[in-house]
mmCIF file of C-alpha atoms and ligand atoms in Angstrom:
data_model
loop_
_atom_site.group_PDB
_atom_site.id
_atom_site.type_symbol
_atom_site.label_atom_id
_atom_site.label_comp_id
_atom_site.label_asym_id
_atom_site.label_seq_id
_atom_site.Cartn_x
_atom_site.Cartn_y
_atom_site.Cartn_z
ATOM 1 C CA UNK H 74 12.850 12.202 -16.374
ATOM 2 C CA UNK H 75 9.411 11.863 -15.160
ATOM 3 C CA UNK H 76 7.775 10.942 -18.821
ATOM 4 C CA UNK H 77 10.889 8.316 -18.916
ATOM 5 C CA UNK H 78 10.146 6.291 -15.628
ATOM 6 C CA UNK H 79 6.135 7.013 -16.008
ATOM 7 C CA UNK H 80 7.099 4.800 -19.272
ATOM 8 C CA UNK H 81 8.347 2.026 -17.205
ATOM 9 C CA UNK H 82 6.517 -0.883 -16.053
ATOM 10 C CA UNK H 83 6.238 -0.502 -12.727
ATOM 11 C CA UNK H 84 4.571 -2.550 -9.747
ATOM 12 C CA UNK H 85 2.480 -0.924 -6.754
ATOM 13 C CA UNK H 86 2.474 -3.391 -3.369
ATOM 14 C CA UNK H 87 1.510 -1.240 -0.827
ATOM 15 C CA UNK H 88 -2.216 0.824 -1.844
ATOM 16 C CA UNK H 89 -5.259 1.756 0.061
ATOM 17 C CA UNK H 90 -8.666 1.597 -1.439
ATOM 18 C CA UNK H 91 -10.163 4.351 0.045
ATOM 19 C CA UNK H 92 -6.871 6.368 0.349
ATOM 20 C CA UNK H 93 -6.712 6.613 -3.353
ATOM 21 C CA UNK H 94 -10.557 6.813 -4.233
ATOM 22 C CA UNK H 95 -10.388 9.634 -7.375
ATOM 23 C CA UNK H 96 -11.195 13.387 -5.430
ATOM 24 C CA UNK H 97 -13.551 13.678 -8.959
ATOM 25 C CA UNK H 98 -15.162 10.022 -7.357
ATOM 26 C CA UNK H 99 -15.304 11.384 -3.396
ATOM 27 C CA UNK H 100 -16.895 14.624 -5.068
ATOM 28 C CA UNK H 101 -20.148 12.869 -7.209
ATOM 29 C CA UNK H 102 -20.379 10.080 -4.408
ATOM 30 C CA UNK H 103 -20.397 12.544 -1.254
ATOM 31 C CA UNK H 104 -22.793 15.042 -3.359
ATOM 32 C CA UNK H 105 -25.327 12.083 -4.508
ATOM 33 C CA UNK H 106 -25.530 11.240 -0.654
ATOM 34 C CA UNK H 107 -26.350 14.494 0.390
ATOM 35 C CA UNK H 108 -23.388 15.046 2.201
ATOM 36 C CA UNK H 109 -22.296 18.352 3.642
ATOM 37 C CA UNK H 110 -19.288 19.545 1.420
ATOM 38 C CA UNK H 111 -16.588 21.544 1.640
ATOM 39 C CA UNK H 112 -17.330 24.868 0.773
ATOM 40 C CA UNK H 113 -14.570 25.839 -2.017
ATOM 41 C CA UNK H 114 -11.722 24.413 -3.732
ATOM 42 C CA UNK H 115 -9.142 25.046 -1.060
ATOM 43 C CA UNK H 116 -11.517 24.063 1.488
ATOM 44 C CA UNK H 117 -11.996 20.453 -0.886
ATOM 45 C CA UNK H 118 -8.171 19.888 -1.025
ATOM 46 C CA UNK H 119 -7.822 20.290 2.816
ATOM 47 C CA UNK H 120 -10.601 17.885 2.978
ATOM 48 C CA UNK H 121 -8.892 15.475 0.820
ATOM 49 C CA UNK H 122 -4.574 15.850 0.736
ATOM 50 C CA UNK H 123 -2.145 16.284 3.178
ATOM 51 C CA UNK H 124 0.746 18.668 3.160
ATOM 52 C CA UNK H 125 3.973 18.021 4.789
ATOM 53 C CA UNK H 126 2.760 20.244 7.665
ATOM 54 C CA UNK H 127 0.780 17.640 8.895
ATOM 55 C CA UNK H 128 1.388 17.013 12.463
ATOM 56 C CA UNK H 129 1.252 13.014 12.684
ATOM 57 C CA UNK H 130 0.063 9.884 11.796
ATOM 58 C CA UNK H 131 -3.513 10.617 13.497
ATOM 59 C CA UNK H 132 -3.464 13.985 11.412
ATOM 60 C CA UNK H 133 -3.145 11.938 8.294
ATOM 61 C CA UNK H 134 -5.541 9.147 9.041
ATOM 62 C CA UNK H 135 -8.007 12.037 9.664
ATOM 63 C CA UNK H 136 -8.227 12.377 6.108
ATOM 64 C CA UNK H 137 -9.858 8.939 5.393
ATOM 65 C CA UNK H 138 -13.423 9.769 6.885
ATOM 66 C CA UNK H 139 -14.371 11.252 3.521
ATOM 67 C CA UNK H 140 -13.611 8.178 1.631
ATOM 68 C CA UNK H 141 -15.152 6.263 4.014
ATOM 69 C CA UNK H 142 -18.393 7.608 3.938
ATOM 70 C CA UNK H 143 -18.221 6.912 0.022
ATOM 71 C CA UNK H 144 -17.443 3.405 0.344
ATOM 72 C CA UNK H 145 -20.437 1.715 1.567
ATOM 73 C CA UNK H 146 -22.675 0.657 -1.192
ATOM 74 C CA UNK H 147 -21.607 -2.567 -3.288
ATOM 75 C CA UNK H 148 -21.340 -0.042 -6.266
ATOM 76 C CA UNK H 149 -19.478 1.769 -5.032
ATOM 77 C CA UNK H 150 -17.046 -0.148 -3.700
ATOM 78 C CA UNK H 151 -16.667 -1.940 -7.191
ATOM 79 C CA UNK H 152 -16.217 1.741 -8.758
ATOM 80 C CA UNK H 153 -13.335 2.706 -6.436
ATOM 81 C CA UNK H 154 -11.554 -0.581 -7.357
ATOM 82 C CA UNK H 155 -12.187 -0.449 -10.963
ATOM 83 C CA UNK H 156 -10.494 3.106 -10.855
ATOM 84 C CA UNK H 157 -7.634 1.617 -8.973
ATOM 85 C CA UNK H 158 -7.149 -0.441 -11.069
ATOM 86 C CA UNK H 159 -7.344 2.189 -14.292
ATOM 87 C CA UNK H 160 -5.522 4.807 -12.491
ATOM 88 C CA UNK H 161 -2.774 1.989 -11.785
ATOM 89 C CA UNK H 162 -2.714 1.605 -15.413
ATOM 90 C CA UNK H 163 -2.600 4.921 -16.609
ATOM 91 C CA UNK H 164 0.500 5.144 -14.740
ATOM 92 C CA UNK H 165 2.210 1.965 -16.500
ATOM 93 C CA UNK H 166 2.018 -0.341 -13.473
ATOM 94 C CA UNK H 167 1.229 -3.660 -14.465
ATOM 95 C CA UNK H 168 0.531 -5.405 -11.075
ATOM 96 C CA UNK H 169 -1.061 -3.920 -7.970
ATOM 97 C CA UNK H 170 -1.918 -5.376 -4.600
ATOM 98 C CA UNK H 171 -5.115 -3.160 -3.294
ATOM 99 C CA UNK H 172 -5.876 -3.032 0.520
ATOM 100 C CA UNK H 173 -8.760 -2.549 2.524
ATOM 101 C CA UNK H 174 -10.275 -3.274 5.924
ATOM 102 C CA UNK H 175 -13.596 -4.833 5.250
ATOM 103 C CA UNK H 176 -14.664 -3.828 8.271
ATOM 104 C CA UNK H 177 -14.971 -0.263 7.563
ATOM 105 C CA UNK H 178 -17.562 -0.833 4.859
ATOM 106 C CA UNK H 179 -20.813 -2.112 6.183
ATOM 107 C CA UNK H 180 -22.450 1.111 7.711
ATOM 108 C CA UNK H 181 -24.517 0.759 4.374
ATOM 109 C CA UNK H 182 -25.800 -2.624 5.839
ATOM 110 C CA UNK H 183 -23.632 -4.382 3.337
ATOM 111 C CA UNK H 184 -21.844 -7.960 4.982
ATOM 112 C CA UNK H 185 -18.538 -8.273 4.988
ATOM 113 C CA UNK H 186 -18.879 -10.499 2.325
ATOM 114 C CA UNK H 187 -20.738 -8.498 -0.070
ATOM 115 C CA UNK H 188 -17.805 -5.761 0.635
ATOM 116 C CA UNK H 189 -15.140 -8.171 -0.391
ATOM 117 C CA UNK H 190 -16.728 -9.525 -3.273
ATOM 118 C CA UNK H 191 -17.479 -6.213 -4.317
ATOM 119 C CA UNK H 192 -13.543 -5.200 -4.326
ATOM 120 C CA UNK H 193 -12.597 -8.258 -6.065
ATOM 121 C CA UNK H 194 -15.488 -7.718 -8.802
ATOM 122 C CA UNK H 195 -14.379 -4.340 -9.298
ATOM 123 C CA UNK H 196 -10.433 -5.016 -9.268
ATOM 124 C CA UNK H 197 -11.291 -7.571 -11.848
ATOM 125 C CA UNK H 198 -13.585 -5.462 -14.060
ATOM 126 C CA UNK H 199 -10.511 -3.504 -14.323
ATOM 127 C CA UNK H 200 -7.872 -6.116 -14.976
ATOM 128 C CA UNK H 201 -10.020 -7.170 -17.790
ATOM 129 C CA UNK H 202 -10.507 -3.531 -18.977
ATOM 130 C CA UNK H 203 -6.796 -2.138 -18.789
ATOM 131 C CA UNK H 204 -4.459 -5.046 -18.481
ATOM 132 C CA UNK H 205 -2.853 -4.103 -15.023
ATOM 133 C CA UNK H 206 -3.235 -7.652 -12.904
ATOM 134 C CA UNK H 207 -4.696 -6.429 -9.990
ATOM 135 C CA UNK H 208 -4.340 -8.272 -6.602
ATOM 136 C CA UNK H 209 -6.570 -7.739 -2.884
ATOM 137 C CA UNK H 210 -5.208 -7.719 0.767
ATOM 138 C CA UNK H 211 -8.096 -7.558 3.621
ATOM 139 C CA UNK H 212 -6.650 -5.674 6.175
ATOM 140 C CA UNK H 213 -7.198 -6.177 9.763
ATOM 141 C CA UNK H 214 -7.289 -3.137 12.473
ATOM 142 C CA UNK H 215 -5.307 -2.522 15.927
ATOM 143 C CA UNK H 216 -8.145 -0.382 17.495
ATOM 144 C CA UNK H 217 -10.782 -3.262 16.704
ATOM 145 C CA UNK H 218 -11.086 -6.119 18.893
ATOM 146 C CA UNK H 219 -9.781 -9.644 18.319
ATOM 147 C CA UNK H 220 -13.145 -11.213 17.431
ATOM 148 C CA UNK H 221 -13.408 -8.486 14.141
ATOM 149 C CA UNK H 222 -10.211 -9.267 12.920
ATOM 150 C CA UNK H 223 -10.895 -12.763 13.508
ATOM 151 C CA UNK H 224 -13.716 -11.966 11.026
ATOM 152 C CA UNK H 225 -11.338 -11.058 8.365
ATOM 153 C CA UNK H 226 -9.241 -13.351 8.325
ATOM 154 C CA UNK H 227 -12.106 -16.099 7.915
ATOM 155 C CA UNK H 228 -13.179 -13.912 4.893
ATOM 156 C CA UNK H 229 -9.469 -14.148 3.816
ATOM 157 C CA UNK H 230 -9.769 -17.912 3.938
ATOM 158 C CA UNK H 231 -12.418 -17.924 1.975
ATOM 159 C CA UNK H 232 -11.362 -15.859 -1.281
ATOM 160 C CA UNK H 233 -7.385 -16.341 -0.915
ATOM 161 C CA UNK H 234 -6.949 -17.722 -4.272
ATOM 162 C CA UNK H 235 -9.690 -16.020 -5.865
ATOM 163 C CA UNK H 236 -8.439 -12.583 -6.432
ATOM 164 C CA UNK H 237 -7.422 -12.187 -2.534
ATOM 165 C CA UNK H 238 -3.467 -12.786 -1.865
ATOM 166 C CA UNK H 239 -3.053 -11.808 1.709
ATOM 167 C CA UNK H 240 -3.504 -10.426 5.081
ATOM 168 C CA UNK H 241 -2.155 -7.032 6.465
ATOM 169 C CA UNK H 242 -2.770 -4.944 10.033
ATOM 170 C CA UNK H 243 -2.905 -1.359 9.514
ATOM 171 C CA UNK H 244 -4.398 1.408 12.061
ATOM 172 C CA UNK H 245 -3.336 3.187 15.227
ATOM 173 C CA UNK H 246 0.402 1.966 15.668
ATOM 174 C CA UNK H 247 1.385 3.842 18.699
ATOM 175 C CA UNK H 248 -1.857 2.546 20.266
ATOM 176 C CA UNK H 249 -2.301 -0.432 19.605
ATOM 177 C CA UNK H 250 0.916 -3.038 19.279
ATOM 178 C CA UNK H 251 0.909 -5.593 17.193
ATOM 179 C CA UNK H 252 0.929 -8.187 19.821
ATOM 180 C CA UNK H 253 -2.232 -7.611 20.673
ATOM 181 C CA UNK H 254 -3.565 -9.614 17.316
ATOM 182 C CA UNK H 255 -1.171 -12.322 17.742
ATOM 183 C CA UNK H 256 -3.742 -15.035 17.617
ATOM 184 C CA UNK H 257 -5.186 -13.947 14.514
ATOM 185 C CA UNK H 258 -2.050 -13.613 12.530
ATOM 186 C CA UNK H 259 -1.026 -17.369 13.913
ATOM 187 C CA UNK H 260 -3.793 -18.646 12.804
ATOM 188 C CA UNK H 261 -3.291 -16.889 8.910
ATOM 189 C CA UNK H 262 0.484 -18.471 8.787
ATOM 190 C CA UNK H 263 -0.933 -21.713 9.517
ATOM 191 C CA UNK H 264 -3.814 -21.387 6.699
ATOM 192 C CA UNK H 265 -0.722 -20.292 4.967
ATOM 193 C CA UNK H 266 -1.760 -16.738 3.824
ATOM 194 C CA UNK H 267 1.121 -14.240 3.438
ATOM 195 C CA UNK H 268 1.316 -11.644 5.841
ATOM 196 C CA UNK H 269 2.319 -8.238 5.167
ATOM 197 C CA UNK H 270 2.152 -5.626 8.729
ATOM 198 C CA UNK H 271 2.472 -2.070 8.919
ATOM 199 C CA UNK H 272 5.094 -1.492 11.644
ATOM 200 C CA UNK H 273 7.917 0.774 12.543
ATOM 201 C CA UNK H 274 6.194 3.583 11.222
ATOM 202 C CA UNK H 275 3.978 5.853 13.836
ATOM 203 C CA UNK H 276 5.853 3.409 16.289
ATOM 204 C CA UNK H 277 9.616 2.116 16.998
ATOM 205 C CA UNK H 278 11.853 -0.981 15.848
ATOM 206 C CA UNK H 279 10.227 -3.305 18.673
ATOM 207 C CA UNK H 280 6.668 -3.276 16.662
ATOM 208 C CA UNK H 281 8.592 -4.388 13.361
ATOM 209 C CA UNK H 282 10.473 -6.725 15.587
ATOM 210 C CA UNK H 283 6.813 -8.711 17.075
ATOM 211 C CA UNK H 284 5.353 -7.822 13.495
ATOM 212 C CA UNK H 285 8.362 -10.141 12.349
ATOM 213 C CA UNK H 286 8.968 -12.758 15.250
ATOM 214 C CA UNK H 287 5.328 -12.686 16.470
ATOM 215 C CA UNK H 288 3.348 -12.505 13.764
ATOM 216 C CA UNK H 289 4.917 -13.798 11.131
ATOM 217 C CA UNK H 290 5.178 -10.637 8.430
ATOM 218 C CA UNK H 291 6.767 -11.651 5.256
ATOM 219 C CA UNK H 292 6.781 -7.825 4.176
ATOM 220 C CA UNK H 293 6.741 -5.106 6.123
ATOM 221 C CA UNK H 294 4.527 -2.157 5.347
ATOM 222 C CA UNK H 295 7.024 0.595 6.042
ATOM 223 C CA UNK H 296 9.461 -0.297 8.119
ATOM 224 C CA UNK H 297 11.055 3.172 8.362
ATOM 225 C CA UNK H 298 12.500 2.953 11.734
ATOM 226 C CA UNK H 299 14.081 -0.394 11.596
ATOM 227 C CA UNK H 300 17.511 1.336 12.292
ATOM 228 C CA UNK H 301 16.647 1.563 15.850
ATOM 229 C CA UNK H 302 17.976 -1.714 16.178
ATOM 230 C CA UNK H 303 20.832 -3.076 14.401
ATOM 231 C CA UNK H 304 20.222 -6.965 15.551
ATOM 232 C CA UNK H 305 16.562 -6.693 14.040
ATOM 233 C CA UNK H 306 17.905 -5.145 10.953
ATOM 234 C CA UNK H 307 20.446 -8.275 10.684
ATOM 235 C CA UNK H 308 17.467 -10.628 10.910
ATOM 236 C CA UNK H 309 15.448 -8.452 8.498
ATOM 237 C CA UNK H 310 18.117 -8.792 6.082
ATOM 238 C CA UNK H 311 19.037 -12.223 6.944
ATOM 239 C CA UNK H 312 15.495 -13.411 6.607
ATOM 240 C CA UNK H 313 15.079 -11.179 3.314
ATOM 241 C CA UNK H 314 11.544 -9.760 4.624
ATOM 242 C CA UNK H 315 10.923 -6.780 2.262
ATOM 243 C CA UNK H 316 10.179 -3.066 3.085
ATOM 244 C CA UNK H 317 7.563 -1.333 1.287
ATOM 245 C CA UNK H 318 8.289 2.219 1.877
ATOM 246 C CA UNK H 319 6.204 4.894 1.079
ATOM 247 C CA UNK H 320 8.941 8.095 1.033
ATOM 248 C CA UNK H 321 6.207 11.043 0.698
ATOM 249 C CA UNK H 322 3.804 9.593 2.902
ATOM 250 C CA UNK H 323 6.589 8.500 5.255
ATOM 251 C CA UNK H 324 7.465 12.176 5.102
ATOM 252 C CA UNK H 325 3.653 13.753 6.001
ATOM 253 C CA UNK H 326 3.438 11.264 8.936
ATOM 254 C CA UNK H 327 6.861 12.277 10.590
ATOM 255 C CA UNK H 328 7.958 8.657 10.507
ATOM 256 C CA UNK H 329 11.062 10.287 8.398
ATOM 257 C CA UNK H 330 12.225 14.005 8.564
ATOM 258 C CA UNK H 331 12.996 14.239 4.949
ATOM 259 C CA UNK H 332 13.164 12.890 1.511
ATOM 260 C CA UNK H 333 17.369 13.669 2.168
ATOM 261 C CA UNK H 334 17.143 12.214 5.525
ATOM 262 C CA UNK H 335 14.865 8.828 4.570
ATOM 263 C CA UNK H 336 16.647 5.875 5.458
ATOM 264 C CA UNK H 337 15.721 3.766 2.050
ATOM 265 C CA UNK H 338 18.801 4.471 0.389
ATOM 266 C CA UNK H 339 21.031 3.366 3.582
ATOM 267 C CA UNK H 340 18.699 -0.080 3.992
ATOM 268 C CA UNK H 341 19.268 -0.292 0.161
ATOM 269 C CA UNK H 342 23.201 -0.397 0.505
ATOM 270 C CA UNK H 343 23.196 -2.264 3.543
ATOM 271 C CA UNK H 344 21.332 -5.419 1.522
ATOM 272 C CA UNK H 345 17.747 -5.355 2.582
ATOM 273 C CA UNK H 346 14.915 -5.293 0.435
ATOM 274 C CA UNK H 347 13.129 -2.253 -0.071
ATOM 275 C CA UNK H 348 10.589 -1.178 -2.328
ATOM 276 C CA UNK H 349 8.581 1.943 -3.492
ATOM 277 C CA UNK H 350 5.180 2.896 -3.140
ATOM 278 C CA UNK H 351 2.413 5.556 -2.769
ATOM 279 C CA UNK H 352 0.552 4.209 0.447
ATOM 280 C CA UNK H 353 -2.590 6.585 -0.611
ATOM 281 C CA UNK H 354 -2.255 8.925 -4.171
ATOM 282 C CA UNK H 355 -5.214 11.190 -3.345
ATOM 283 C CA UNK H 356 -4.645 11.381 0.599
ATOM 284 C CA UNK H 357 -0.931 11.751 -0.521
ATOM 285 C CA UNK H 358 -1.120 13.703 -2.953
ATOM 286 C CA UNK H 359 1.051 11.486 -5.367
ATOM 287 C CA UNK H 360 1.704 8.908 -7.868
ATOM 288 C CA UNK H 361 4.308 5.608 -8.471
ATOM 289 C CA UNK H 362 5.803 7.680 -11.109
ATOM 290 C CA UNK H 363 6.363 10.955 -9.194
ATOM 291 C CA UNK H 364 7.547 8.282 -5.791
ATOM 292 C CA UNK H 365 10.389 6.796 -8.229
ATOM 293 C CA UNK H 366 10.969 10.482 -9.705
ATOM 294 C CA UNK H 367 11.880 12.133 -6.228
ATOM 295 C CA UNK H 368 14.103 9.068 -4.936
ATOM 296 C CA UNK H 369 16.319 9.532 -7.705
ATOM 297 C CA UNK H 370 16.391 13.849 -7.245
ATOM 298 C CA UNK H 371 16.458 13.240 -3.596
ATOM 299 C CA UNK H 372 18.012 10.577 -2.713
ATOM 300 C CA UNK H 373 20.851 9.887 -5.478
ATOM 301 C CA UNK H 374 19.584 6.710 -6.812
ATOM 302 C CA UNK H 375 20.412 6.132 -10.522
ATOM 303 C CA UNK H 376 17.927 5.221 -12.920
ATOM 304 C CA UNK H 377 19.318 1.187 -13.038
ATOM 305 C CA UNK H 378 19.068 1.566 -9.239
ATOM 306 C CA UNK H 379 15.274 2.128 -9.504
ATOM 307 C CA UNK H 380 14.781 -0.252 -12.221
ATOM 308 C CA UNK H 381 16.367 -3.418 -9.611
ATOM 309 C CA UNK H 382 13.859 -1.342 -7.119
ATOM 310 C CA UNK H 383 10.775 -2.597 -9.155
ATOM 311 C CA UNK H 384 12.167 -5.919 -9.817
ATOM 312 C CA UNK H 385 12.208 -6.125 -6.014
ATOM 313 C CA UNK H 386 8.673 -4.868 -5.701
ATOM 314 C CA UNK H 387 7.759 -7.554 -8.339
ATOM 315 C CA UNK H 388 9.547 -10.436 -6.355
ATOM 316 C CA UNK H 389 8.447 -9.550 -3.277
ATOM 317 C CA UNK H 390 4.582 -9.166 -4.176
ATOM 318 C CA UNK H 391 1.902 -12.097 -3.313
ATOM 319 C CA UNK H 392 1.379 -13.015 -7.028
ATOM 320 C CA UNK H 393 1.057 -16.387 -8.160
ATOM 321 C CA UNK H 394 4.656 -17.814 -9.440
ATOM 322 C CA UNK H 395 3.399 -17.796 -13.097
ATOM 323 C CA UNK H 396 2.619 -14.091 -12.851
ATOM 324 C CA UNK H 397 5.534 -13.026 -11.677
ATOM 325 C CA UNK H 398 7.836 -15.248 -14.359
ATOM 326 C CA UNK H 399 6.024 -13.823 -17.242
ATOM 327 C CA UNK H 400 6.069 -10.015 -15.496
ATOM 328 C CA UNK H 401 9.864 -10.327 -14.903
ATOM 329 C CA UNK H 402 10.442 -11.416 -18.022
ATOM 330 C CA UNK H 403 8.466 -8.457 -19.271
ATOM 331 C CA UNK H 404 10.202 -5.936 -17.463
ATOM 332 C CA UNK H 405 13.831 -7.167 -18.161
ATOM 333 C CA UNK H 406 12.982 -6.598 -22.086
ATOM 334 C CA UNK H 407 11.476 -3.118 -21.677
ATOM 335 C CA UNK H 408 14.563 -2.036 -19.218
ATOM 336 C CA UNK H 409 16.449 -3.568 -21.903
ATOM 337 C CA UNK H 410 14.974 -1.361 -24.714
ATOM 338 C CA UNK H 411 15.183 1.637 -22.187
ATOM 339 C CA UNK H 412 18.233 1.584 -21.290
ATOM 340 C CA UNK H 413 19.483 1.872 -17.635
ATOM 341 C CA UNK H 414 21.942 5.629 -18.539
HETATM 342 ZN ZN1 ZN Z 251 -0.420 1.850 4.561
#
């Protein structure tokens, strides 16, 4: 089953740069540096994965410092994208939105330019290299002030178009409501840059519902607990703003108990849109292929259930119209030669 959807073409929305930098990559970069390293295998993959014992969302963001540290040289930066972008490839999915927060990446003395450019160089390198169309989304940060997120979405403005397809805010959920940013994510609908927000994941339905009213999310990044209130979920569905879940992620932060008990399949047959995908592969331990693999051992989907899953994905990303018409059309002939049994 596994070799039959890793076959498939398959699309990744929801991906973070430094939570799926290569443990091989974190390894050569963080010994190069001089870093202090983890002493022994077991000691590396604590470093790196979660397991589902992790205790929360702060647990699991704990294992981005790492990565971080990597990701400060223009090189760098470029490397971890081009790998994306292969990595993406090796596992058959043909577009991939990539997401960052520049901000994170100029302890080198790099600008915030040089960081973004960097991405799209690399993300492009890649495309050329391995055929997967790759995609960037700056993301903006709930523990940072206004004035740095304010930052990013200038830099937005300035390479939307040009490899750069939208905006996100990721970070400290149960902190930090999205509210707070309010101004900034006004001012990216009226520049008319899509807006994805991660929401209703380390916090309840009334974050998805100011991520949705307030600041204008056209996806949500998550969305687990949107249950919590059946008049948002009407709107949700009403308004056709898609989910993109991340089930074993979802699963190491607590936002869902279990891959049995994960509401995706429920939000599925009630009509909204949800989608599949890894969040972080190395922090995460996981891949697209494995993510589609489990729904359908966990979760009874059926393999022409999965297959309308990534046709979601596909409609809901931020490509350009033409991309997606010639991808769909794409996909509907290699379903067709699969077969949906
Ligand atoms: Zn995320």
């Amino acid at each position: 089953m596994l070799e039959t959807i890793k076959k498939w073409p398959k699309v990744e929305l929801h991906y973070h740069l430094d939570g799926g930098l290569r443990p091989d990559t974190i390894k050569e970069i963080a010994s190069q540096l001089g870093m202090p390293l983890p002493p022994d295998e077991e000691a590396w993959r604590s470093a790196l994965h979660v397991t589902d014992e992790c205790p929360s969302l702060i647990e699991y963001l704990s294992k981005f410092q790492l990565p971080a540290l990597c990701l400060q040289t223009a090189e760098h930066l470029k490397r971890a994208a081009y790998e994306a972008v292969e990595d993406a490839a090796q596992d058959n999915i043909k577009y991939i939105e990539i997401r960052f927060a520049p901000q994170l990446h100029t302890e080198g003395g790099l600008s915030l330019e040089d960081v973004v450019s960097s991405v799209v160089e690399g993300a492009k390198a890649g495309e050329r290299d391995f055929g997967t169309i790759a995609r960037i989304i700056p993301i903006c940060l709930r523990n940072h002030d206004v004035a740095r997120n304010w930052q990013v979405l200038e830099l937005t403005k300035k390479w939307i178009g040009k490899g750069v397809v939208g905006i996100d805010l990721a970070g400290d959920e149960a902190g930090f409501p999205p509210q707070l940013h309010r101004s900034v994510f006004v001012a990216a609908k009226q520049s008319g840059i899509p807006i994805t927000i991660h929401a209703g994941e380390a916090a309840g339905a009334d974050s998805i519902r100011q991520a949705v009213t307030g600041l204008f999310a056209q996806r949500i990044g998550h969305g687990v607990r949107l249950a919590e209130d059946p008049e948002l979920l009407e709107f949700v569905k009403e308004k056709k703003i898609p989910l993109e879940m991340c089930l074993t992620s979802n699963i190491q932060t607590k936002a869902a108990p279990s891959w049995e008990d994960h509401p995706i399949r429920q939000y599925d047959e009630l009509g909204i849109i949800v989608t599949v995908n890894t969040d972080n592969t190395t922090v995460s331990n996981t891949t697209l292929t494995q993510e589609y693999e489990r729904l359908m051992r966990y979760c009874r989907f059926s393999f022409s259930d999965l297959q309308r899953i990534v046709l979601n994905a596909l409609d809901a990303s931020f490509a350009e119209a033409e991309v997606k018409e010639k991808l769909r059309a794409e996909f509907k002939a290699e379903f067709g030669r699969f077969g949906s049994a």
